[in-house]
């Protein structure tokens, strides 16, 4: 079985982050704005920036540039941490598959258990980190 190369992994990043870099919100057919949309639980880059629902626009000039940078940085940090959580979930599945296909081999079962254990630890760290980022973000 071929191991994923760095190039293949880098090609997945735009797919996973596609919704994050979507343009700022605009009015839909009904005439209302949705400034709190998410894609696969990823926040949009404009989450937390003051908005004008009448014109469906962001009011970036109303806040200082350093606060604007910190808001966008917090959103990017949350996206990265959530990607780690998704990767951990995938590794839990891979570890379970390795465990099932180990055919009773002690070395294969031990390796699979370690994979699952490390993935669960990574998932817990990721969940706690998202919570911490959201707490810090709510105070910005």
XYZ file of C-alpha atoms in Angstrom:
140
model
C 0.000 0.000 0.000
C 1.375 3.403 -0.999
C 1.868 5.972 1.713
C 0.408 9.411 1.025
C 2.991 11.842 -0.234
C 3.380 15.410 0.872
C 2.084 16.593 -2.493
C -1.174 14.644 -2.118
C -1.623 16.013 1.373
C -1.024 19.567 0.192
C -3.615 19.120 -2.556
C -6.274 18.374 0.064
C -5.755 21.637 1.943
C -7.578 23.870 -0.592
C -10.480 21.435 -0.682
C -10.844 21.417 3.106
C -10.417 25.162 3.450
C -12.498 26.147 0.411
C -15.407 27.483 2.414
C -13.124 29.543 4.648
C -11.906 31.718 1.799
C -15.292 32.356 0.231
C -16.041 35.987 -0.451
C -17.846 38.075 2.136
C -21.567 37.422 2.520
C -24.131 38.901 0.188
C -27.907 39.073 0.187
C -29.666 35.895 -0.832
C -32.875 35.634 -2.856
C -35.067 36.383 0.178
C -33.113 39.528 1.017
C -31.667 38.466 4.348
C -27.998 38.095 5.193
C -26.386 35.087 6.821
C -23.233 36.245 8.579
C -22.905 33.172 10.822
C -22.677 30.413 8.221
C -20.262 27.521 8.687
C -18.954 24.721 6.480
C -18.105 21.407 8.189
C -18.023 23.341 11.476
C -15.280 25.658 10.135
C -15.920 29.338 10.861
C -15.922 31.861 8.063
C -13.100 34.368 7.957
C -15.462 37.254 8.764
C -16.955 35.738 11.942
C -16.805 38.381 14.666
C -16.376 41.390 12.378
C -19.119 44.034 12.762
C -21.741 43.807 10.021
C -24.448 45.922 8.463
C -27.448 43.703 7.793
C -29.182 46.418 5.785
C -26.547 46.375 3.044
C -25.133 42.889 3.762
C -21.634 44.256 4.170
C -18.812 44.049 6.669
C -17.887 47.221 8.552
C -14.143 46.678 8.823
C -13.423 50.395 9.059
C -15.238 50.523 12.420
C -12.600 48.492 14.271
C -8.847 49.027 14.728
C -6.564 47.047 12.387
C -4.906 45.110 15.232
C -8.300 43.866 16.450
C -9.262 42.928 12.890
C -6.056 40.901 12.519
C -6.646 39.153 15.851
C -10.216 38.213 14.864
C -9.100 36.744 11.543
C -6.149 34.979 13.226
C -8.490 33.395 15.784
C -10.715 32.114 12.971
C -7.706 30.646 11.151
C -6.473 29.038 14.383
C -9.865 27.422 14.910
C -9.847 26.037 11.371
C -6.394 24.503 11.866
C -7.335 22.991 15.220
C -10.526 21.534 13.751
C -8.498 20.019 10.902
C -6.390 18.288 13.559
C -9.599 16.941 15.087
C -10.783 15.579 11.736
C -7.367 13.987 11.150
C -7.566 12.361 14.598
C -10.969 10.889 13.760
C -9.540 9.485 10.536
C -6.641 7.925 12.452
C -9.088 6.301 14.872
C -10.743 4.652 11.873
C -7.350 3.649 10.419
C -6.321 2.165 13.774
C -9.571 0.196 13.948
C -8.990 -1.120 10.435
C -5.424 -2.111 11.357
C -6.742 -3.866 14.459
C -9.334 -5.823 12.500
C -6.864 -6.840 9.797
C -4.043 -7.781 12.191
C -5.205 -11.419 12.091
C -4.385 -11.927 15.756
C -0.757 -10.875 15.345
C 0.420 -9.427 18.676
C 2.645 -6.858 16.964
C -0.156 -5.726 14.636
C -2.648 -5.465 17.493
C -0.206 -3.465 19.627
C 0.521 -1.113 16.743
C -3.201 -0.638 16.090
C -3.911 0.042 19.776
C -1.149 2.668 19.882
C -2.570 4.319 16.766
C -6.039 4.461 18.304
C -4.695 5.655 21.664
C -2.637 8.464 20.109
C -5.544 9.486 17.876
C -7.932 9.675 20.847
C -5.414 11.828 22.735
C -5.097 14.089 19.682
C -8.868 14.317 19.380
C -9.260 15.302 23.035
C -6.531 17.941 22.740
C -8.192 19.280 19.596
C -11.629 19.501 21.248
C -10.184 21.300 24.263
C -8.223 23.654 22.008
C -11.315 24.613 20.006
C -13.072 25.386 23.274
C -10.183 27.553 24.444
C -10.042 29.409 21.111
C -13.783 30.062 21.283
C -13.507 31.382 24.847
C -10.647 33.710 23.854
C -12.531 34.719 20.684
C -15.655 35.640 22.648
C -13.550 38.086 24.690
C -12.092 39.891 21.639
